[in-house]
Tab-separated table of C-alpha atoms and ligand atoms in Angstrom:
chain	number	residue	atom	x	y	z
N	805	UNK	CA	-28.316	23.905	17.037
N	806	UNK	CA	-28.061	19.864	16.770
N	807	UNK	CA	-25.045	18.436	17.427
N	808	UNK	CA	-23.211	16.526	14.950
N	809	UNK	CA	-22.907	12.683	15.138
N	810	UNK	CA	-20.171	11.107	12.533
N	811	UNK	CA	-20.483	7.392	12.545
N	812	UNK	CA	-18.059	5.125	10.821
N	813	UNK	CA	-18.782	1.386	10.307
N	814	UNK	CA	-15.804	-1.441	9.862
N	815	UNK	CA	-17.082	-4.962	9.684
N	816	UNK	CA	-20.160	-7.020	8.862
N	817	UNK	CA	-23.824	-6.177	8.562
N	818	UNK	CA	-24.440	-6.915	11.809
N	819	UNK	CA	-22.231	-3.457	12.754
N	820	UNK	CA	-24.325	-1.696	10.008
N	821	UNK	CA	-27.570	-2.273	11.905
N	822	UNK	CA	-25.906	-1.526	15.420
N	823	UNK	CA	-24.898	2.040	14.092
N	824	UNK	CA	-28.162	2.649	12.790
N	825	UNK	CA	-29.449	1.777	16.111
N	826	UNK	CA	-26.717	3.929	17.904
N	827	UNK	CA	-27.706	6.984	15.602
N	828	UNK	CA	-31.419	6.224	17.039
N	829	UNK	CA	-30.756	6.135	20.473
N	830	UNK	CA	-28.719	9.236	20.586
N	831	UNK	CA	-31.158	11.231	18.482
N	832	UNK	CA	-33.370	12.058	21.540
N	833	UNK	CA	-29.993	13.773	22.948
N	834	UNK	CA	-29.808	16.344	20.366
N	835	UNK	CA	-27.417	14.372	17.770
N	836	UNK	CA	-27.875	14.206	13.895
N	837	UNK	CA	-26.235	12.352	11.374
N	838	UNK	CA	-22.992	14.067	9.959
N	839	UNK	CA	-21.224	12.991	6.630
N	840	UNK	CA	-17.910	13.954	7.870
N	841	UNK	CA	-15.814	13.674	11.251
N	842	UNK	CA	-15.016	17.678	10.235
N	843	UNK	CA	-16.670	19.552	12.602
N	844	UNK	CA	-18.746	16.571	14.700
N	845	UNK	CA	-19.542	16.917	18.326
N	846	UNK	CA	-19.102	13.070	18.542
N	847	UNK	CA	-17.627	10.391	16.417
N	848	UNK	CA	-18.103	6.796	16.758
N	849	UNK	CA	-16.336	4.111	15.367
N	850	UNK	CA	-18.059	0.932	15.151
N	851	UNK	CA	-15.170	-1.474	14.651
N	852	UNK	CA	-14.234	-5.069	13.354
N	853	UNK	CA	-11.753	-7.538	14.739
N	854	UNK	CA	-12.030	-10.219	12.206
N	855	UNK	CA	-8.887	-9.835	10.850
N	856	UNK	CA	-5.466	-8.189	11.819
N	857	UNK	CA	-6.032	-5.690	8.870
N	858	UNK	CA	-9.279	-4.635	10.097
N	859	UNK	CA	-8.467	-4.028	13.641
N	860	UNK	CA	-5.434	-2.049	12.385
N	861	UNK	CA	-7.328	0.303	10.172
N	862	UNK	CA	-9.096	1.875	13.606
N	863	UNK	CA	-5.882	2.550	15.009
N	864	UNK	CA	-4.867	4.869	12.008
N	865	UNK	CA	-8.094	6.598	11.933
N	866	UNK	CA	-7.690	7.306	15.537
N	867	UNK	CA	-4.406	9.128	14.484
N	868	UNK	CA	-6.680	11.386	12.180
N	869	UNK	CA	-9.042	12.039	14.640
N	870	UNK	CA	-6.449	13.190	16.949
N	871	UNK	CA	-5.867	15.927	14.866
N	872	UNK	CA	-9.262	16.807	14.330
N	873	UNK	CA	-9.747	16.592	18.518
N	874	UNK	CA	-6.954	18.977	19.088
N	875	UNK	CA	-8.623	21.536	16.136
N	876	UNK	CA	-12.000	21.245	17.860
N	877	UNK	CA	-10.558	22.094	21.508
N	878	UNK	CA	-8.077	25.098	19.834
N	879	UNK	CA	-11.757	26.763	18.862
N	880	UNK	CA	-13.549	26.241	22.150
N	881	UNK	CA	-15.434	23.116	21.075
N	882	UNK	CA	-15.685	19.593	22.718
N	883	UNK	CA	-15.290	16.477	19.990
N	884	UNK	CA	-16.049	12.951	21.744
N	885	UNK	CA	-14.342	9.818	20.274
N	886	UNK	CA	-16.689	6.958	20.857
N	887	UNK	CA	-15.219	3.240	19.697
N	888	UNK	CA	-17.407	0.459	19.857
N	889	UNK	CA	-17.701	-2.900	18.018
N	890	UNK	CA	-15.306	-5.974	18.333
N	891	UNK	CA	-12.196	-4.313	18.542
N	892	UNK	CA	-13.254	-2.010	21.612
N	893	UNK	CA	-14.445	-5.959	23.062
N	894	UNK	CA	-11.352	-7.548	22.273
N	895	UNK	CA	-9.087	-4.584	23.551
N	896	UNK	CA	-11.002	-2.864	26.315
N	897	UNK	CA	-8.498	-1.508	28.622
N	898	UNK	CA	-5.528	-1.832	25.969
N	899	UNK	CA	-6.938	0.375	23.959
N	900	UNK	CA	-7.580	3.207	26.072
N	901	UNK	CA	-3.725	2.625	27.391
N	902	UNK	CA	-2.724	2.838	23.500
N	903	UNK	CA	-5.205	5.561	22.159
N	904	UNK	CA	-5.414	8.297	24.653
N	905	UNK	CA	-7.953	9.983	22.216
N	906	UNK	CA	-10.841	7.533	22.804
N	907	UNK	CA	-13.258	9.082	25.250
N	908	UNK	CA	-15.801	6.091	25.280
N	909	UNK	CA	-15.318	2.523	24.642
N	910	UNK	CA	-18.327	0.184	23.998
N	911	UNK	CA	-18.976	-3.145	23.619
N	912	UNK	CA	-21.015	-4.811	21.144
N	913	UNK	CA	-23.725	-5.911	23.785
N	914	UNK	CA	-23.377	-2.590	26.023
N	915	UNK	CA	-24.030	0.340	23.928
N	916	UNK	CA	-28.099	0.533	25.134
N	917	UNK	CA	-25.457	2.396	27.737
N	918	UNK	CA	-24.049	4.997	25.559
N	919	UNK	CA	-26.415	7.936	26.817
N	920	UNK	CA	-25.070	7.305	29.953
N	921	UNK	CA	-21.314	7.322	29.636
N	922	UNK	CA	-21.771	10.074	27.206
N	923	UNK	CA	-23.247	12.172	29.628
N	924	UNK	CA	-20.167	11.129	32.198
N	925	UNK	CA	-17.767	11.731	29.499
N	926	UNK	CA	-18.983	14.939	28.863
N	927	UNK	CA	-19.137	16.261	32.350
N	928	UNK	CA	-15.309	15.464	32.582
N	929	UNK	CA	-15.744	12.431	34.912
N	930	UNK	CA	-13.046	10.797	32.988
N	931	UNK	CA	-12.680	7.846	29.830
N	932	UNK	CA	-15.649	5.553	29.949
N	933	UNK	CA	-14.971	1.929	29.365
N	934	UNK	CA	-17.772	-0.561	29.418
N	935	UNK	CA	-17.257	-4.457	27.640
N	936	UNK	CA	-19.937	-6.512	30.142
N	937	UNK	CA	-21.742	-8.918	28.233
N	938	UNK	CA	-24.806	-7.237	30.655
N	939	UNK	CA	-27.841	-9.621	32.254
N	940	UNK	CA	-30.187	-7.046	30.217
N	941	UNK	CA	-30.874	-7.557	26.711
N	942	UNK	CA	-29.935	-4.023	24.816
N	943	UNK	CA	-32.591	-4.634	22.411
N	944	UNK	CA	-35.152	-3.703	25.214
N	945	UNK	CA	-33.190	-0.491	25.992
N	946	UNK	CA	-33.313	0.399	22.471
N	947	UNK	CA	-35.348	2.654	21.190
N	948	UNK	CA	-38.790	1.116	19.690
N	949	UNK	CA	-39.291	3.492	16.828
N	950	UNK	CA	-37.108	2.619	13.901
N	951	UNK	CA	-35.838	4.605	11.406
N	952	UNK	CA	-35.195	2.981	8.353
N	953	UNK	CA	-33.397	4.731	5.855
N	954	UNK	CA	-34.696	3.410	2.800
N	955	UNK	CA	-36.923	0.469	1.152
N	956	UNK	CA	-34.399	-1.983	2.254
N	957	UNK	CA	-33.354	-2.844	6.016
N	958	UNK	CA	-31.652	-4.918	8.524
N	959	UNK	CA	-33.163	-6.187	12.021
N	960	UNK	CA	-31.000	-8.186	13.911
N	961	UNK	CA	-32.810	-11.676	15.156
N	962	UNK	CA	-29.826	-13.364	16.900
N	963	UNK	CA	-26.526	-12.351	18.129
N	964	UNK	CA	-23.301	-14.076	19.141
N	965	UNK	CA	-22.026	-17.526	18.454
N	966	UNK	CA	-21.440	-21.018	20.243
N	967	UNK	CA	-19.789	-22.493	17.457
N	968	UNK	CA	-16.078	-21.697	18.184
N	969	UNK	CA	-14.621	-22.186	14.679
N	970	UNK	CA	-10.727	-22.280	15.769
N	971	UNK	CA	-9.889	-19.022	13.526
N	972	UNK	CA	-12.790	-17.168	14.811
N	973	UNK	CA	-12.592	-14.137	17.015
N	974	UNK	CA	-17.136	-13.674	16.506
N	975	UNK	CA	-17.632	-16.318	19.865
N	976	UNK	CA	-15.238	-13.783	22.526
N	977	UNK	CA	-16.155	-10.115	20.713
N	978	UNK	CA	-20.213	-11.141	20.209
N	979	UNK	CA	-20.240	-13.687	23.630
N	980	UNK	CA	-22.707	-16.534	23.751
N	981	UNK	CA	-25.716	-17.208	21.119
N	982	UNK	CA	-28.865	-15.745	21.910
N	983	UNK	CA	-32.198	-15.040	20.229
N	984	UNK	CA	-34.772	-12.410	20.233
N	985	UNK	CA	-38.155	-13.042	21.152
N	986	UNK	CA	-40.497	-14.090	18.589
N	987	UNK	CA	-42.686	-10.875	19.331
N	988	UNK	CA	-39.852	-8.573	19.818
N	989	UNK	CA	-38.774	-9.640	15.945
N	990	UNK	CA	-42.229	-9.232	14.651
N	991	UNK	CA	-42.792	-5.797	16.494
N	992	UNK	CA	-40.089	-4.474	14.979
N	993	UNK	CA	-40.666	-5.859	11.444
N	994	UNK	CA	-44.147	-4.573	11.291
N	995	UNK	CA	-42.691	-0.926	12.538
N	996	UNK	CA	-39.999	-1.440	9.548
N	997	UNK	CA	-42.847	-2.344	6.936
N	998	UNK	CA	-45.452	0.132	8.238
N	999	UNK	CA	-42.388	3.151	7.498
N	1000	UNK	CA	-41.914	1.645	4.155
N	1001	UNK	CA	-39.459	-0.861	4.079
N	1002	UNK	CA	-40.194	-3.745	1.363
N	1003	UNK	CA	-37.028	-5.775	1.569
N	1004	UNK	CA	-35.537	-7.349	5.103
N	1005	UNK	CA	-32.334	-8.919	6.048
N	1006	UNK	CA	-32.689	-10.669	9.053
N	1007	UNK	CA	-29.122	-10.866	10.960
N	1008	UNK	CA	-27.146	-12.692	13.287
N	1009	UNK	CA	-23.931	-14.092	13.677
N	1010	UNK	CA	-25.465	-17.562	13.047
N	1011	UNK	CA	-28.829	-16.380	12.194
N	1012	UNK	CA	-30.236	-19.880	11.129
N	1013	UNK	CA	-29.479	-20.904	14.755
N	1014	UNK	CA	-32.537	-18.801	15.455
N	1015	UNK	CA	-34.501	-20.281	18.331
N	1016	UNK	CA	-36.371	-17.267	19.946
N	1017	UNK	CA	-39.102	-17.822	22.451
N	1018	UNK	CA	-42.754	-18.096	20.538
N	1019	UNK	CA	-45.762	-16.779	21.961
N	1020	UNK	CA	-46.020	-19.581	24.233
N	1021	UNK	CA	-42.653	-19.660	25.353
N	1022	UNK	CA	-41.835	-22.608	22.951
N	1023	UNK	CA	-38.680	-21.680	20.686
N	1024	UNK	CA	-38.948	-21.055	16.990
N	1025	UNK	CA	-37.032	-22.047	14.287
N	1026	UNK	CA	-35.836	-19.397	11.841
N	1027	UNK	CA	-38.487	-21.485	8.766
N	1028	UNK	CA	-41.279	-20.854	11.318
N	1029	UNK	CA	-40.122	-17.228	11.546
N	1030	UNK	CA	-39.788	-16.695	8.032
N	1031	UNK	CA	-43.193	-17.859	7.459
N	1032	UNK	CA	-44.560	-15.222	10.086
N	1033	UNK	CA	-42.700	-12.708	8.671
N	1034	UNK	CA	-43.749	-13.185	5.187
N	1035	UNK	CA	-47.240	-13.051	6.275
N	1036	UNK	CA	-46.756	-9.121	7.452
N	1037	UNK	CA	-48.182	-7.169	4.236
N	1038	UNK	CA	-45.508	-5.043	2.771
N	1039	UNK	CA	-42.805	-7.187	3.216
N	1040	UNK	CA	-42.157	-8.863	-0.028
N	1041	UNK	CA	-38.700	-9.870	0.236
N	1042	UNK	CA	-37.054	-11.286	2.696
N	1043	UNK	CA	-33.390	-12.646	3.305
N	1044	UNK	CA	-30.950	-13.976	5.999
N	1045	UNK	CA	-27.755	-14.133	6.739
N	1046	UNK	CA	-24.937	-15.590	7.788
N	1047	UNK	CA	-26.160	-19.139	7.882
N	1048	UNK	CA	-23.774	-22.014	9.011
N	1049	UNK	CA	-24.163	-25.404	7.378
N	1050	UNK	CA	-25.157	-27.169	10.529
N	1051	UNK	CA	-27.863	-25.498	11.182
N	1052	UNK	CA	-29.886	-25.904	7.887
N	1053	UNK	CA	-33.145	-27.579	8.868
N	1054	UNK	CA	-36.034	-29.459	6.993
N	1055	UNK	CA	-38.193	-26.603	7.743
N	1056	UNK	CA	-35.395	-23.665	6.696
N	1057	UNK	CA	-35.421	-25.671	3.318
N	1058	UNK	CA	-39.186	-25.976	3.097
N	1059	UNK	CA	-39.397	-22.003	3.884
N	1060	UNK	CA	-37.333	-21.546	0.708
N	1061	UNK	CA	-39.642	-24.186	-1.040
N	1062	UNK	CA	-42.854	-22.710	0.007
N	1063	UNK	CA	-42.587	-18.774	0.747
N	1064	UNK	CA	-42.256	-16.707	-2.273
N	1065	UNK	CA	-40.881	-13.872	-0.471
N	1066	UNK	CA	-37.673	-15.619	0.744
N	1067	UNK	CA	-35.490	-14.499	-2.156
N	1068	UNK	CA	-33.693	-17.149	-3.867
N	1069	UNK	CA	-30.145	-16.213	-2.591
N	1070	UNK	CA	-28.122	-17.980	0.095
N	1071	UNK	CA	-24.916	-16.849	1.766
N	1072	UNK	CA	-23.465	-20.177	3.157
N	1073	UNK	CA	-20.274	-19.933	4.641
N	1074	UNK	CA	-18.138	-23.507	4.064
N	1075	UNK	CA	-14.419	-22.147	4.235
N	1076	UNK	CA	-12.771	-25.023	3.213
N	1077	UNK	CA	-13.610	-28.190	0.876
N	1078	UNK	CA	-10.735	-30.420	2.492
N	1079	UNK	CA	-11.967	-32.673	5.497
N	1080	UNK	CA	-8.552	-32.220	6.968
N	1081	UNK	CA	-8.824	-28.524	7.017
N	1082	UNK	CA	-12.505	-28.356	8.197
N	1083	UNK	CA	-11.794	-30.523	11.369
N	1084	UNK	CA	-8.787	-28.159	11.783
N	1085	UNK	CA	-11.244	-25.642	11.840
N	1086	UNK	CA	-13.539	-26.879	14.340
N	1087	UNK	CA	-16.256	-26.428	11.711
N	1088	UNK	CA	-18.331	-29.492	12.577
N	1089	UNK	CA	-19.520	-30.331	9.018
N	1090	UNK	CA	-17.597	-32.410	6.540
N	1091	UNK	CA	-17.424	-31.394	2.330
N	1092	UNK	CA	-19.892	-34.095	2.008
N	1093	UNK	CA	-22.566	-32.359	4.104
N	1094	UNK	CA	-22.166	-29.097	2.417
N	1095	UNK	CA	-22.889	-31.040	-0.919
N	1096	UNK	CA	-26.151	-32.574	0.546
N	1097	UNK	CA	-27.629	-29.299	2.251
N	1098	UNK	CA	-26.914	-27.600	-0.982
N	1099	UNK	CA	-28.545	-30.344	-3.199
N	1100	UNK	CA	-31.478	-30.227	-0.702
N	1101	UNK	CA	-32.020	-26.358	-0.797
N	1102	UNK	CA	-31.573	-26.615	-4.992
N	1103	UNK	CA	-33.945	-29.282	-4.932
N	1104	UNK	CA	-36.494	-27.119	-3.017
N	1105	UNK	CA	-35.766	-24.089	-5.121
N	1106	UNK	CA	-34.095	-24.686	-8.108
N	1107	UNK	CA	-33.314	-21.346	-8.981
N	1108	UNK	CA	-31.445	-20.937	-5.409
N	1109	UNK	CA	-28.147	-18.966	-5.767
N	1110	UNK	CA	-25.108	-19.721	-3.402
N	1111	UNK	CA	-22.524	-17.131	-1.981
N	1112	UNK	CA	-19.557	-18.386	0.487
N	1113	UNK	CA	-16.957	-17.468	2.365
N	1114	UNK	CA	-13.606	-19.275	1.840
N	1115	UNK	CA	-10.241	-19.202	4.022
N	1116	UNK	CA	-6.911	-19.877	2.275
N	1117	UNK	CA	-3.643	-20.623	4.139
N	1118	UNK	CA	-4.907	-22.199	7.196
N	1119	UNK	CA	-2.210	-23.426	9.491
N	1120	UNK	CA	-1.481	-26.712	7.712
N	1121	UNK	CA	-3.448	-26.562	4.717
N	1122	UNK	CA	-1.460	-28.482	2.072
N	1123	UNK	CA	-1.679	-28.114	-1.676
N	1124	UNK	CA	-4.052	-30.958	-1.932
N	1125	UNK	CA	-6.466	-29.368	0.532
N	1126	UNK	CA	-6.383	-26.257	-1.658
N	1127	UNK	CA	-7.032	-28.291	-4.442
N	1128	UNK	CA	-10.163	-29.711	-2.599
N	1129	UNK	CA	-11.653	-26.309	-2.087
N	1130	UNK	CA	-10.818	-25.590	-5.980
N	1131	UNK	CA	-12.914	-28.833	-6.496
N	1132	UNK	CA	-15.757	-27.890	-4.231
N	1133	UNK	CA	-16.346	-24.652	-5.643
N	1134	UNK	CA	-16.101	-26.134	-9.582
N	1135	UNK	CA	-19.002	-28.866	-8.362
N	1136	UNK	CA	-21.090	-26.164	-6.462
N	1137	UNK	CA	-21.226	-22.934	-8.859
N	1138	UNK	CA	-21.075	-19.680	-6.817
N	1139	UNK	CA	-23.020	-16.873	-7.861
N	1140	UNK	CA	-20.603	-15.068	-5.806
N	1141	UNK	CA	-18.061	-15.279	-2.748
N	1142	UNK	CA	-15.814	-13.711	-0.170
N	1143	UNK	CA	-12.455	-15.034	-0.021
N	1144	UNK	CA	-9.591	-14.488	2.636
N	1145	UNK	CA	-5.869	-15.238	3.566
N	1146	UNK	CA	-6.163	-16.799	6.944
N	1147	UNK	CA	-5.414	-14.240	9.740
N	1148	UNK	CA	-4.130	-15.376	12.834
N	1149	UNK	CA	-6.156	-13.650	15.648
N	1150	UNK	CA	-4.941	-13.634	19.401
N	1151	UNK	CA	-6.667	-15.486	21.640
N	1152	UNK	CA	-7.891	-18.174	19.005
N	1153	UNK	CA	-6.876	-21.777	19.018
N	1154	UNK	CA	-5.545	-21.704	15.309
N	1155	UNK	CA	-3.258	-19.020	16.060
N	1156	UNK	CA	-1.082	-21.200	18.322
N	1157	UNK	CA	-0.913	-24.087	15.570
N	1158	UNK	CA	2.169	-25.294	14.164
N	1159	UNK	CA	2.650	-25.366	10.205
N	1160	UNK	CA	1.445	-21.637	9.409
N	1161	UNK	CA	1.435	-21.123	5.767
N	1162	UNK	CA	3.995	-18.571	3.968
N	1163	UNK	CA	2.190	-15.393	2.953
N	1164	UNK	CA	3.343	-15.810	-0.630
N	1165	UNK	CA	1.582	-19.594	-0.581
N	1166	UNK	CA	-1.703	-17.834	0.833
N	1167	UNK	CA	-1.533	-14.782	-1.933
N	1168	UNK	CA	-0.998	-17.630	-4.913
N	1169	UNK	CA	-3.963	-19.646	-3.478
N	1170	UNK	CA	-5.853	-16.713	-3.002
N	1171	UNK	CA	-5.379	-15.556	-6.554
N	1172	UNK	CA	-6.304	-18.866	-8.300
N	1173	UNK	CA	-9.660	-19.294	-6.085
N	1174	UNK	CA	-10.562	-15.633	-6.625
N	1175	UNK	CA	-9.942	-16.310	-10.596
N	1176	UNK	CA	-12.160	-19.496	-10.292
N	1177	UNK	CA	-14.947	-17.482	-8.285
N	1178	UNK	CA	-15.080	-14.451	-10.714
N	1179	UNK	CA	-15.419	-16.700	-13.619
N	1180	UNK	CA	-18.481	-18.296	-12.156
N	1181	UNK	CA	-19.695	-15.123	-11.158
N	1182	UNK	CA	-19.185	-13.734	-14.239
N	1183	UNK	CA	-21.060	-16.911	-15.936
N	1184	UNK	CA	-23.879	-16.249	-13.256
N	1185	UNK	CA	-24.464	-12.787	-14.366
N	1186	UNK	CA	-24.121	-13.597	-18.212
N	1187	UNK	CA	-26.823	-16.165	-17.447
N	1188	UNK	CA	-29.231	-13.229	-16.425
N	1189	UNK	CA	-29.115	-11.515	-20.244
N	1190	UNK	CA	-32.161	-11.111	-21.701
N	1191	UNK	CA	-34.133	-12.181	-18.297
N	1192	UNK	CA	-36.952	-10.231	-16.608
N	1193	UNK	CA	-36.747	-9.886	-13.134
N	1194	UNK	CA	-37.999	-7.289	-10.474
N	1195	UNK	CA	-35.259	-5.005	-8.833
N	1196	UNK	CA	-35.406	-2.741	-5.669
N	1197	UNK	CA	-33.397	0.369	-6.767
N	1198	UNK	CA	-32.431	2.130	-3.764
N	1199	UNK	CA	-29.499	3.572	-4.381
N	1200	UNK	CA	-28.077	6.220	-6.999
N	1201	UNK	CA	-25.645	5.408	-9.556
N	1202	UNK	CA	-22.777	7.357	-10.700
N	1203	UNK	CA	-24.543	9.368	-13.689
N	1204	UNK	CA	-27.181	11.058	-14.014
N	1205	UNK	CA	-30.825	9.554	-13.899
N	1206	UNK	CA	-29.142	6.139	-13.146
N	1207	UNK	CA	-30.205	4.062	-10.177
N	1208	UNK	CA	-29.131	0.859	-8.405
N	1209	UNK	CA	-30.715	-1.701	-7.253
N	1210	UNK	CA	-30.670	-5.803	-6.460
N	1211	UNK	CA	-31.817	-8.615	-8.258
N	1212	UNK	CA	-33.470	-11.230	-6.379
N	1213	UNK	CA	-30.115	-13.369	-6.326
N	1214	UNK	CA	-27.981	-10.330	-4.977
N	1215	UNK	CA	-26.866	-9.025	-8.605
N	1216	UNK	CA	-25.902	-5.301	-8.387
N	1217	UNK	CA	-28.240	-3.705	-11.702
N	1218	UNK	CA	-28.075	-0.230	-12.661
N	1219	UNK	CA	-30.562	1.240	-15.382
N	1220	UNK	CA	-31.757	4.754	-16.128
N	1221	UNK	CA	-34.825	5.501	-14.424
N	1222	UNK	CA	-37.330	8.506	-13.581
N	1223	UNK	CA	-36.298	9.718	-10.315
N	1224	UNK	CA	-39.955	9.105	-8.840
N	1225	UNK	CA	-39.065	5.090	-9.003
N	1226	UNK	CA	-36.261	5.633	-6.686
N	1227	UNK	CA	-36.823	3.272	-3.596
N	1228	UNK	CA	-39.551	0.944	-5.449
N	1229	UNK	CA	-39.266	-2.371	-6.716
N	1230	UNK	CA	-39.456	-2.012	-10.801
N	1231	UNK	CA	-39.512	-5.066	-13.455
N	1232	UNK	CA	-36.769	-4.956	-15.431
N	1233	UNK	CA	-35.244	-6.731	-18.416
N	1234	UNK	CA	-31.183	-7.709	-18.340
N	1235	UNK	CA	-29.288	-5.602	-21.184
N	1236	UNK	CA	-25.923	-6.125	-20.090
N	1237	UNK	CA	-23.879	-8.344	-17.940
N	1238	UNK	CA	-20.513	-7.597	-16.335
N	1239	UNK	CA	-18.313	-9.548	-13.560
N	1240	UNK	CA	-19.701	-7.462	-10.663
N	1241	UNK	CA	-22.990	-5.914	-11.874
N	1242	UNK	CA	-25.982	-5.469	-14.605
N	1243	UNK	CA	-27.541	-3.325	-16.780
N	1244	UNK	CA	-31.171	-3.321	-17.423
N	1245	UNK	CA	-34.112	-1.287	-18.697
N	1246	UNK	CA	-37.352	-0.977	-17.438
N	1247	UNK	CA	-40.605	-2.961	-18.657
N	1248	UNK	CA	-43.061	0.018	-17.694
N	1249	UNK	CA	-46.381	-1.175	-18.454
N	1250	UNK	CA	-47.910	2.385	-18.480
N	1251	UNK	CA	-45.839	4.787	-16.444
N	1252	UNK	CA	-49.654	6.493	-15.220
N	1253	UNK	CA	-50.320	3.005	-14.410
N	1254	UNK	CA	-47.940	2.514	-11.843
N	1255	UNK	CA	-49.217	1.569	-8.414
N	1256	UNK	CA	-48.053	3.628	-5.538
N	1257	UNK	CA	-46.619	0.854	-3.958
N	1258	UNK	CA	-45.360	-2.560	-4.654
N	1259	UNK	CA	-43.879	-3.938	-7.651
N	1260	UNK	CA	-44.137	-2.215	-10.878
N	1261	UNK	CA	-45.040	-5.337	-12.334
N	1262	UNK	CA	-45.065	-8.822	-11.463
N	1263	UNK	CA	-41.948	-10.828	-12.404
N	1264	UNK	CA	-42.161	-14.574	-13.984
N	1265	UNK	CA	-40.086	-16.805	-11.705
N	1266	UNK	CA	-37.130	-17.392	-14.487
N	1267	UNK	CA	-36.323	-20.833	-14.946
N	1268	UNK	CA	-32.950	-22.741	-13.270
B	2614	SAH	N1	-21.116	-15.490	11.387
B	2614	SAH	C1	-20.004	-15.756	10.164
B	2614	SAH	C2	-18.679	-15.444	9.895
B	2614	SAH	C3	-18.467	-13.964	10.604
B	2614	SAH	S1	-17.067	-13.581	10.029
B	2614	SAH	C4	-20.110	-17.015	9.798
B	2614	SAH	O1	-20.139	-18.025	10.602
B	2614	SAH	O2	-19.822	-17.423	8.687
B	2614	SAH	C5	-16.738	-13.570	8.155
B	2614	SAH	C6	-15.978	-14.407	7.470
B	2614	SAH	O3	-14.530	-14.302	7.775
B	2614	SAH	C7	-15.711	-15.885	7.807
B	2614	SAH	O4	-16.868	-16.816	7.037
B	2614	SAH	C8	-14.576	-16.420	7.242
B	2614	SAH	O5	-14.401	-17.050	6.085
B	2614	SAH	C9	-13.654	-15.069	7.343
B	2614	SAH	N2	-12.870	-14.924	8.768
B	2614	SAH	C10	-12.906	-15.071	9.989
B	2614	SAH	N3	-12.092	-15.139	10.877
B	2614	SAH	C11	-10.789	-14.934	10.016
B	2614	SAH	C12	-9.526	-15.242	10.361
B	2614	SAH	N4	-9.020	-15.325	11.555
B	2614	SAH	N5	-8.779	-15.030	9.011
B	2614	SAH	C13	-9.544	-14.755	7.519
B	2614	SAH	N6	-10.495	-14.519	7.593
B	2614	SAH	C14	-11.573	-15.080	8.547
B	2615	SF4	FE1	-17.007	-17.350	13.629
B	2615	SF4	FE2	-17.411	-20.113	12.983
B	2615	SF4	FE3	-18.833	-18.312	14.421
B	2615	SF4	FE4	-19.268	-18.088	12.328
B	2615	SF4	S1	-19.715	-20.161	13.146
B	2615	SF4	S2	-18.979	-16.623	13.810
B	2615	SF4	S3	-17.114	-18.168	11.803
B	2615	SF4	S4	-17.026	-19.138	15.097
B	2616	F3S	FE1	-16.017	-7.962	12.388
B	2616	F3S	FE2	-17.575	-8.281	14.638
B	2616	F3S	FE3	-18.717	-8.361	12.719
B	2616	F3S	S1	-15.516	-8.990	14.367
B	2616	F3S	S2	-17.117	-9.369	11.401
B	2616	F3S	S3	-17.583	-6.548	13.360
B	2616	F3S	S4	-18.926	-9.862	14.439
């Protein structure tokens, strides 16, 4: 009987990737994925520390797990509880004290040591804690064979951050910025392509700071890496996230111009439109720098759609500062975006700043910003009506026969399609546009003429 492994993932895509790697790491030990924590032999919470709410969710989940663990014990079973990710890293011992239910606590750079830690915890050798930033790279100790769950996959190429934005915990929880060697990235990408992956999203906390050692030891930038990845047969869609405006260089812009595989969508967080706030955030760019980068990117790829992250209510943010953010959104035009109320995080410089913004002011600013962003998103989606595009359908919808996918511009698209098109790139026409999704009908040339892999029909490049 395989042992049941339940993993719950919070936070960013890097955590989604790490969870997949942990599952691959534990498979040889006999752990098979389970859909619920009930009856699981091992539960992993892969946690996020970015905002207070994210971190607090973990403790309420641990409360529920305590009950399940006691039930398991009463029936003579052992259920191990592991906490991984950024809360584990940030809280360490403190979490072991606060939550006796936790057996194993492992940070984001040490999870390749999980098998050993689990073995010790199973032998009742006491609770295990490892929040090292080990000198060895975890990537060298993870199984080489990836088991992608579908046609789209994540690939971590860079980790950590040296930017130290004054509000952010990531430099502390993920450690110093480091890039994987080019050969390791290409090997993992080839392996994923061979396993049927057609869309690859490169991940890093600061992915465009990538400077991995090339075959001759000299560093490659992200633009050069994208060129090499685009040459791998089967990988027809490339994305990368998350980028920092400071690290957008000419070669990366050229990659957007030259490589059809690089999708015309970029998540490029700006956080604020006020130079005063950007300075206090230690973002190291002004609003005008962002404008210039966007302009150059759009010159290179006229149909490029942009996404961003915003923080409202950063300490000292005035009405005029907030207005500058609204102005930046107005003149940029975003296809989608995430916006958050500033959350003071322990140990970050901004948490000690005077003039914290009252909660009701943050609420009002968030509502105003989100209303504007939603209007822009709806306008962007409406402009897709009647267009033809290739959509990768990799999820099932709520209704019978409905499949869900992503457009080149990251819009969620639903269509009623035959089941055999699940996991395929299908040429569609957009027939409906909503705030958060598009409806489409397939444009199949002739059903029997479908090629076994690849795009069902080549998408014409839409006008900007
Ligand atoms: N590596 C990514 C950021 C990861 S965090 C990057 O540099 O863009 C994702 C987003 O969470 C950030 O872009 C920011 O908008 C938001 N965020 C980070 N710390 C925050 C905090 N203390 N309060 C509110 N939002 C925060
Ligand atoms: Fe955090 Fe700033 Fe680094 Fe992004 S660039 S991870 S916001 S410190
Ligand atoms: Fe959260 Fe850590 Fe990602 S704090 S956003 S899980 S890097």
